[in-house]
mmCIF file of C-alpha atoms in Angstrom:
data_model
loop_
_atom_site.group_PDB
_atom_site.id
_atom_site.type_symbol
_atom_site.label_atom_id
_atom_site.label_comp_id
_atom_site.label_asym_id
_atom_site.label_seq_id
_atom_site.Cartn_x
_atom_site.Cartn_y
_atom_site.Cartn_z
ATOM 1 C CA UNK A 1106 -29.627 -21.329 -10.023
ATOM 2 C CA UNK A 1107 -27.762 -18.279 -11.177
ATOM 3 C CA UNK A 1108 -25.403 -18.367 -14.135
ATOM 4 C CA UNK A 1109 -23.123 -15.529 -15.128
ATOM 5 C CA UNK A 1110 -20.515 -15.598 -17.860
ATOM 6 C CA UNK A 1111 -18.756 -12.424 -18.925
ATOM 7 C CA UNK A 1112 -15.415 -10.877 -19.699
ATOM 8 C CA UNK A 1113 -13.626 -9.206 -16.839
ATOM 9 C CA UNK A 1114 -13.245 -5.461 -17.189
ATOM 10 C CA UNK A 1115 -9.494 -5.725 -16.861
ATOM 11 C CA UNK A 1116 -8.761 -8.021 -19.786
ATOM 12 C CA UNK A 1117 -5.194 -9.116 -20.184
ATOM 13 C CA UNK A 1118 -3.983 -9.541 -23.757
ATOM 14 C CA UNK A 1119 -0.599 -10.549 -25.110
ATOM 15 C CA UNK A 1120 0.969 -7.641 -26.933
ATOM 16 C CA UNK A 1121 4.693 -8.375 -27.148
ATOM 17 C CA UNK A 1122 4.899 -10.571 -30.224
ATOM 18 C CA UNK A 1123 2.501 -11.981 -32.768
ATOM 19 C CA UNK A 1124 3.652 -15.530 -31.994
ATOM 20 C CA UNK A 1125 2.571 -15.383 -28.348
ATOM 21 C CA UNK A 1126 -0.980 -16.481 -27.570
ATOM 22 C CA UNK A 1127 -3.877 -14.044 -27.327
ATOM 23 C CA UNK A 1128 -6.460 -14.545 -24.592
ATOM 24 C CA UNK A 1129 -8.903 -12.831 -22.303
ATOM 25 C CA UNK A 1130 -10.151 -13.777 -18.847
ATOM 26 C CA UNK A 1131 -13.645 -15.158 -18.421
ATOM 27 C CA UNK A 1132 -15.709 -15.108 -15.240
ATOM 28 C CA UNK A 1133 -18.228 -17.831 -14.435
ATOM 29 C CA UNK A 1134 -20.381 -18.336 -11.357
ATOM 30 C CA UNK A 1135 -23.154 -20.775 -10.487
ATOM 31 C CA UNK A 1136 -25.131 -20.420 -7.245
ATOM 32 C CA UNK A 1137 -27.520 -22.680 -5.390
ATOM 33 C CA UNK A 1138 -31.177 -21.799 -4.912
ATOM 34 C CA UNK A 1139 -30.884 -23.076 -1.325
ATOM 35 C CA UNK A 1140 -30.318 -20.259 1.179
ATOM 36 C CA UNK A 1141 -29.108 -21.069 4.694
ATOM 37 C CA UNK A 1142 -29.393 -18.930 7.810
ATOM 38 C CA UNK A 1143 -26.442 -19.023 10.218
ATOM 39 C CA UNK A 1144 -26.957 -16.813 13.263
ATOM 40 C CA UNK A 1145 -29.145 -14.433 11.287
ATOM 41 C CA UNK A 1146 -26.757 -14.284 8.331
ATOM 42 C CA UNK A 1147 -28.163 -15.592 5.081
ATOM 43 C CA UNK A 1148 -25.772 -17.306 2.728
ATOM 44 C CA UNK A 1149 -25.782 -19.549 -0.301
ATOM 45 C CA UNK A 1150 -23.469 -22.079 -1.897
ATOM 46 C CA UNK A 1151 -21.625 -21.114 -5.069
ATOM 47 C CA UNK A 1152 -19.055 -22.280 -7.602
ATOM 48 C CA UNK A 1153 -16.851 -19.546 -9.079
ATOM 49 C CA UNK A 1154 -14.247 -19.737 -11.817
ATOM 50 C CA UNK A 1155 -11.943 -17.190 -13.436
ATOM 51 C CA UNK A 1156 -9.894 -18.524 -16.314
ATOM 52 C CA UNK A 1157 -8.177 -17.409 -19.533
ATOM 53 C CA UNK A 1158 -9.977 -18.057 -22.799
ATOM 54 C CA UNK A 1159 -7.436 -18.454 -25.601
ATOM 55 C CA UNK A 1160 -8.149 -17.671 -29.219
ATOM 56 C CA UNK A 1161 -6.493 -20.963 -30.208
ATOM 57 C CA UNK A 1162 -9.114 -23.686 -29.669
ATOM 58 C CA UNK A 1163 -6.582 -26.525 -29.376
ATOM 59 C CA UNK A 1164 -4.846 -24.760 -26.487
ATOM 60 C CA UNK A 1165 -8.186 -24.057 -24.800
ATOM 61 C CA UNK A 1166 -9.292 -27.674 -25.020
ATOM 62 C CA UNK A 1167 -5.984 -28.962 -23.648
ATOM 63 C CA UNK A 1168 -5.984 -26.594 -20.674
ATOM 64 C CA UNK A 1169 -9.615 -27.095 -19.673
ATOM 65 C CA UNK A 1170 -9.271 -30.876 -19.780
ATOM 66 C CA UNK A 1171 -6.444 -30.638 -17.273
ATOM 67 C CA UNK A 1172 -8.327 -28.215 -15.029
ATOM 68 C CA UNK A 1173 -11.282 -30.541 -14.568
ATOM 69 C CA UNK A 1174 -9.136 -33.695 -14.352
ATOM 70 C CA UNK A 1175 -6.928 -32.342 -11.562
ATOM 71 C CA UNK A 1176 -9.706 -30.793 -9.462
ATOM 72 C CA UNK A 1177 -11.708 -34.013 -9.321
ATOM 73 C CA UNK A 1178 -9.375 -36.903 -10.240
ATOM 74 C CA UNK A 1179 -11.999 -39.529 -9.405
ATOM 75 C CA UNK A 1180 -14.657 -38.000 -11.664
ATOM 76 C CA UNK A 1181 -14.311 -36.973 -15.292
ATOM 77 C CA UNK A 1182 -16.072 -33.741 -16.235
ATOM 78 C CA UNK A 1183 -16.220 -32.462 -19.786
ATOM 79 C CA UNK A 1184 -16.278 -28.794 -18.814
ATOM 80 C CA UNK A 1185 -16.023 -26.337 -15.947
ATOM 81 C CA UNK A 1186 -19.771 -25.740 -16.277
ATOM 82 C CA UNK A 1187 -20.483 -29.456 -15.835
ATOM 83 C CA UNK A 1188 -18.286 -29.586 -12.745
ATOM 84 C CA UNK A 1189 -20.037 -26.529 -11.298
ATOM 85 C CA UNK A 1190 -23.465 -28.108 -11.787
ATOM 86 C CA UNK A 1191 -22.324 -31.316 -10.071
ATOM 87 C CA UNK A 1192 -20.940 -29.335 -7.105
ATOM 88 C CA UNK A 1193 -24.219 -27.470 -6.616
ATOM 89 C CA UNK A 1194 -26.286 -30.649 -6.970
ATOM 90 C CA UNK A 1195 -24.119 -32.458 -4.391
ATOM 91 C CA UNK A 1196 -24.640 -29.627 -1.946
ATOM 92 C CA UNK A 1197 -28.398 -29.479 -2.482
ATOM 93 C CA UNK A 1198 -28.656 -33.211 -1.862
ATOM 94 C CA UNK A 1199 -26.524 -32.963 1.284
ATOM 95 C CA UNK A 1200 -28.123 -29.874 2.826
ATOM 96 C CA UNK A 1201 -31.502 -31.624 3.075
ATOM 97 C CA UNK A 1202 -29.981 -34.049 5.588
ATOM 98 C CA UNK A 1203 -27.745 -31.579 7.459
ATOM 99 C CA UNK A 1204 -29.044 -30.620 10.910
ATOM 100 C CA UNK A 1205 -26.851 -27.492 10.973
ATOM 101 C CA UNK A 1206 -26.476 -26.532 7.322
ATOM 102 C CA UNK A 1207 -23.703 -24.245 6.193
ATOM 103 C CA UNK A 1208 -23.028 -22.798 2.788
ATOM 104 C CA UNK A 1209 -20.288 -24.330 0.686
ATOM 105 C CA UNK A 1210 -18.083 -22.686 -1.890
ATOM 106 C CA UNK A 1211 -15.637 -23.735 -4.580
ATOM 107 C CA UNK A 1212 -13.389 -21.214 -6.301
ATOM 108 C CA UNK A 1213 -10.814 -21.589 -9.043
ATOM 109 C CA UNK A 1214 -8.646 -18.799 -10.403
ATOM 110 C CA UNK A 1215 -6.399 -19.653 -13.329
ATOM 111 C CA UNK A 1216 -3.649 -17.166 -14.170
ATOM 112 C CA UNK A 1217 -1.252 -16.961 -17.091
ATOM 113 C CA UNK A 1218 2.260 -16.789 -15.647
ATOM 114 C CA UNK A 1219 4.389 -16.996 -18.786
ATOM 115 C CA UNK A 1220 3.361 -16.581 -22.409
ATOM 116 C CA UNK A 1221 6.334 -17.127 -24.696
ATOM 117 C CA UNK A 1222 6.581 -18.437 -28.267
ATOM 118 C CA UNK A 1223 7.514 -21.943 -27.116
ATOM 119 C CA UNK A 1224 6.420 -21.903 -23.467
ATOM 120 C CA UNK A 1225 3.102 -21.242 -21.781
ATOM 121 C CA UNK A 1226 2.618 -21.644 -18.038
ATOM 122 C CA UNK A 1227 -0.408 -21.170 -15.832
ATOM 123 C CA UNK A 1228 -1.173 -21.388 -12.136
ATOM 124 C CA UNK A 1229 -4.506 -22.708 -10.907
ATOM 125 C CA UNK A 1230 -5.433 -21.444 -7.448
ATOM 126 C CA UNK A 1231 -8.150 -23.560 -5.843
ATOM 127 C CA UNK A 1232 -10.068 -23.078 -2.636
ATOM 128 C CA UNK A 1233 -13.180 -24.734 -1.287
ATOM 129 C CA UNK A 1234 -15.245 -25.367 1.801
ATOM 130 C CA UNK A 1235 -17.613 -28.311 2.170
ATOM 131 C CA UNK A 1236 -18.065 -28.323 5.928
ATOM 132 C CA UNK A 1237 -15.696 -28.985 8.788
ATOM 133 C CA UNK A 1238 -13.332 -26.792 10.764
ATOM 134 C CA UNK A 1239 -11.861 -24.962 7.786
ATOM 135 C CA UNK A 1240 -11.708 -24.877 4.037
ATOM 136 C CA UNK A 1241 -8.914 -26.152 1.843
ATOM 137 C CA UNK A 1242 -6.728 -24.493 -0.765
ATOM 138 C CA UNK A 1243 -3.903 -25.331 -3.120
ATOM 139 C CA UNK A 1244 -2.057 -24.099 -6.174
ATOM 140 C CA UNK A 1245 -1.204 -26.183 -9.227
ATOM 141 C CA UNK A 1246 1.192 -25.317 -12.045
ATOM 142 C CA UNK A 1247 0.641 -26.225 -15.702
ATOM 143 C CA UNK A 1248 3.309 -26.039 -18.399
ATOM 144 C CA UNK A 1249 2.706 -26.255 -22.143
ATOM 145 C CA UNK A 1250 4.453 -26.203 -25.485
ATOM 146 C CA UNK A 1251 2.158 -23.960 -27.590
ATOM 147 C CA UNK A 1252 3.821 -24.997 -30.844
ATOM 148 C CA UNK A 1253 3.212 -28.715 -30.283
ATOM 149 C CA UNK A 1254 -0.024 -28.142 -28.312
ATOM 150 C CA UNK A 1255 1.274 -30.487 -25.640
ATOM 151 C CA UNK A 1256 2.159 -30.520 -21.959
ATOM 152 C CA UNK A 1257 5.719 -30.126 -20.684
ATOM 153 C CA UNK A 1258 6.741 -32.594 -17.997
ATOM 154 C CA UNK A 1259 9.838 -32.369 -15.825
ATOM 155 C CA UNK A 1260 11.613 -34.943 -18.027
ATOM 156 C CA UNK A 1261 11.568 -32.413 -20.889
ATOM 157 C CA UNK A 1262 13.541 -29.978 -18.724
ATOM 158 C CA UNK A 1263 15.710 -32.378 -16.732
ATOM 159 C CA UNK A 1264 16.270 -35.884 -18.209
ATOM 160 C CA UNK A 1265 15.073 -38.753 -16.026
ATOM 161 C CA UNK A 1266 18.620 -40.057 -15.584
ATOM 162 C CA UNK A 1267 19.685 -36.667 -14.141
ATOM 163 C CA UNK A 1268 16.743 -36.078 -11.828
ATOM 164 C CA UNK A 1269 18.489 -37.724 -8.892
ATOM 165 C CA UNK A 1270 21.190 -35.058 -9.160
ATOM 166 C CA UNK A 1271 18.462 -32.411 -9.310
ATOM 167 C CA UNK A 1272 16.952 -33.790 -6.102
ATOM 168 C CA UNK A 1273 20.308 -33.626 -4.298
ATOM 169 C CA UNK A 1274 20.764 -29.981 -5.302
ATOM 170 C CA UNK A 1275 17.183 -29.204 -4.295
ATOM 171 C CA UNK A 1276 17.634 -30.793 -0.870
ATOM 172 C CA UNK A 1277 20.621 -28.577 -0.090
ATOM 173 C CA UNK A 1278 18.561 -25.505 -1.005
ATOM 174 C CA UNK A 1279 15.563 -26.771 0.963
ATOM 175 C CA UNK A 1280 17.580 -27.417 4.121
ATOM 176 C CA UNK A 1281 19.172 -23.973 3.961
ATOM 177 C CA UNK A 1282 15.782 -22.358 3.342
ATOM 178 C CA UNK A 1283 14.211 -24.200 6.285
ATOM 179 C CA UNK A 1284 17.158 -23.658 8.609
ATOM 180 C CA UNK A 1285 18.017 -27.364 8.837
ATOM 181 C CA UNK A 1286 21.425 -28.929 9.269
ATOM 182 C CA UNK A 1287 22.645 -31.584 6.851
ATOM 183 C CA UNK A 1288 22.086 -34.287 9.488
ATOM 184 C CA UNK A 1289 18.659 -33.157 10.748
ATOM 185 C CA UNK A 1290 15.891 -35.699 10.146
ATOM 186 C CA UNK A 1291 13.189 -34.826 7.611
ATOM 187 C CA UNK A 1292 10.535 -37.224 8.878
ATOM 188 C CA UNK A 1293 10.107 -35.583 12.274
ATOM 189 C CA UNK A 1294 8.725 -32.122 11.491
ATOM 190 C CA UNK A 1295 8.003 -32.827 7.815
ATOM 191 C CA UNK A 1296 5.989 -35.448 5.972
ATOM 192 C CA UNK A 1297 8.931 -36.949 4.101
ATOM 193 C CA UNK A 1298 8.737 -40.728 4.333
ATOM 194 C CA UNK A 1299 11.788 -42.714 5.449
ATOM 195 C CA UNK A 1300 13.671 -39.442 6.059
ATOM 196 C CA UNK A 1301 14.135 -38.982 2.294
ATOM 197 C CA UNK A 1302 13.692 -35.624 0.615
ATOM 198 C CA UNK A 1303 11.760 -35.669 -2.642
ATOM 199 C CA UNK A 1304 10.546 -33.262 -5.284
ATOM 200 C CA UNK A 1305 6.960 -33.367 -6.461
ATOM 201 C CA UNK A 1306 5.590 -32.776 -9.977
ATOM 202 C CA UNK A 1307 4.119 -29.362 -9.185
ATOM 203 C CA UNK A 1308 6.670 -27.133 -10.892
ATOM 204 C CA UNK A 1309 7.056 -24.338 -13.401
ATOM 205 C CA UNK A 1310 9.857 -22.379 -15.044
ATOM 206 C CA UNK A 1311 10.474 -18.740 -14.165
ATOM 207 C CA UNK A 1312 13.081 -16.212 -15.337
ATOM 208 C CA UNK A 1313 15.119 -17.053 -12.212
ATOM 209 C CA UNK A 1314 14.910 -20.812 -12.074
ATOM 210 C CA UNK A 1315 12.887 -23.957 -11.632
ATOM 211 C CA UNK A 1316 10.126 -23.370 -9.081
ATOM 212 C CA UNK A 1317 8.486 -26.195 -7.115
ATOM 213 C CA UNK A 1318 5.489 -25.728 -4.830
ATOM 214 C CA UNK A 1319 4.323 -28.048 -2.035
ATOM 215 C CA UNK A 1320 0.685 -27.546 -1.091
ATOM 216 C CA UNK A 1321 -0.837 -27.770 2.397
ATOM 217 C CA UNK A 1322 -0.621 -31.200 4.017
ATOM 218 C CA UNK A 1323 1.926 -32.294 1.408
ATOM 219 C CA UNK A 1324 5.092 -31.910 3.479
ATOM 220 C CA UNK A 1325 3.866 -29.773 6.407
ATOM 221 C CA UNK A 1326 0.754 -29.379 8.581
ATOM 222 C CA UNK A 1327 -2.124 -27.221 7.347
ATOM 223 C CA UNK A 1328 -1.152 -24.322 9.624
ATOM 224 C CA UNK A 1329 2.283 -24.110 7.959
ATOM 225 C CA UNK A 1330 0.738 -23.295 4.584
ATOM 226 C CA UNK A 1331 2.420 -23.838 1.241
ATOM 227 C CA UNK A 1332 6.164 -24.150 0.650
ATOM 228 C CA UNK A 1333 7.898 -22.800 -2.448
ATOM 229 C CA UNK A 1334 11.328 -24.023 -3.501
ATOM 230 C CA UNK A 1335 13.275 -22.119 -6.144
ATOM 231 C CA UNK A 1336 16.226 -23.844 -7.822
ATOM 232 C CA UNK A 1337 18.361 -21.278 -9.701
ATOM 233 C CA UNK A 1338 19.315 -22.172 -13.260
ATOM 234 C CA UNK A 1339 22.974 -21.536 -12.438
ATOM 235 C CA UNK A 1340 22.968 -24.608 -10.188
ATOM 236 C CA UNK A 1341 21.352 -26.957 -12.697
ATOM 237 C CA UNK A 1342 22.625 -25.721 -16.065
ATOM 238 C CA UNK A 1343 24.608 -28.921 -16.690
ATOM 239 C CA UNK A 1344 21.498 -31.028 -16.013
ATOM 240 C CA UNK A 1345 19.100 -29.242 -18.358
ATOM 241 C CA UNK A 1346 17.973 -30.460 -21.766
ATOM 242 C CA UNK A 1347 18.325 -28.279 -24.840
ATOM 243 C CA UNK A 1348 14.572 -27.681 -24.715
ATOM 244 C CA UNK A 1349 14.869 -26.535 -21.117
ATOM 245 C CA UNK A 1350 17.720 -24.166 -21.969
ATOM 246 C CA UNK A 1351 15.744 -22.767 -24.888
ATOM 247 C CA UNK A 1352 12.779 -21.996 -22.623
ATOM 248 C CA UNK A 1353 15.108 -20.456 -20.049
ATOM 249 C CA UNK A 1354 16.537 -18.138 -22.714
ATOM 250 C CA UNK A 1355 13.072 -17.013 -23.770
ATOM 251 C CA UNK A 1356 12.044 -16.366 -20.192
ATOM 252 C CA UNK A 1357 15.039 -14.125 -19.677
ATOM 253 C CA UNK A 1358 14.323 -12.078 -22.770
ATOM 254 C CA UNK A 1359 12.133 -9.025 -22.635
ATOM 255 C CA UNK A 1360 9.023 -10.679 -24.067
ATOM 256 C CA UNK A 1361 6.241 -9.543 -21.765
ATOM 257 C CA UNK A 1362 2.456 -9.624 -21.464
ATOM 258 C CA UNK A 1363 0.140 -6.861 -20.297
#
């Protein structure tokens, strides 16, 4: 097995304000010792991860726990390294029984999207192949309060009692974006049950608005890819909590990362 852990050459550090978080990207890869030959092309299975390493340990621990929990919800791993080892071991057990073995891969690329004094957001891009016609991929958003070292759920931005109003606004935007009339059914070409539009929990805050992302197979077939839905702040200002408005203000200020 091959293990490599190093800093990327193009490190990205926060430089705008002292109260934003400092970090650098780390690169980790673990490869299988099993080499397969497909039509004369030799290949091997690997697990690859690129992720930010924060100077603040509490933030690091919180983020990494979520990464491993969401990638494999049925299995609890204590670290990315532990998950990588399990992936390689599963492959090496499987390949011994596979008549036509193919190499697998699993990649994760975590990116810092926003790094503000009271708001940190990341995207986790995942892709993998474990046999079959094609691989799979998805993107997950993570939102944090760095001051409280805690996650930020939708209820902290839009109160639960106002989320039905948010959904109604979002549906109007979605139908316009998809070229649908107000009467057109959503359970014919989309995977909305009982013809009812719904928002998922995969969201983040941007300078422009509240961004939701539906991954493949979530509301459309695989071939249709992902679907992003941006809800401008101007349309939901009256629904937002004070915490949500505070984050919005910070996002619109010129506090940047390089």
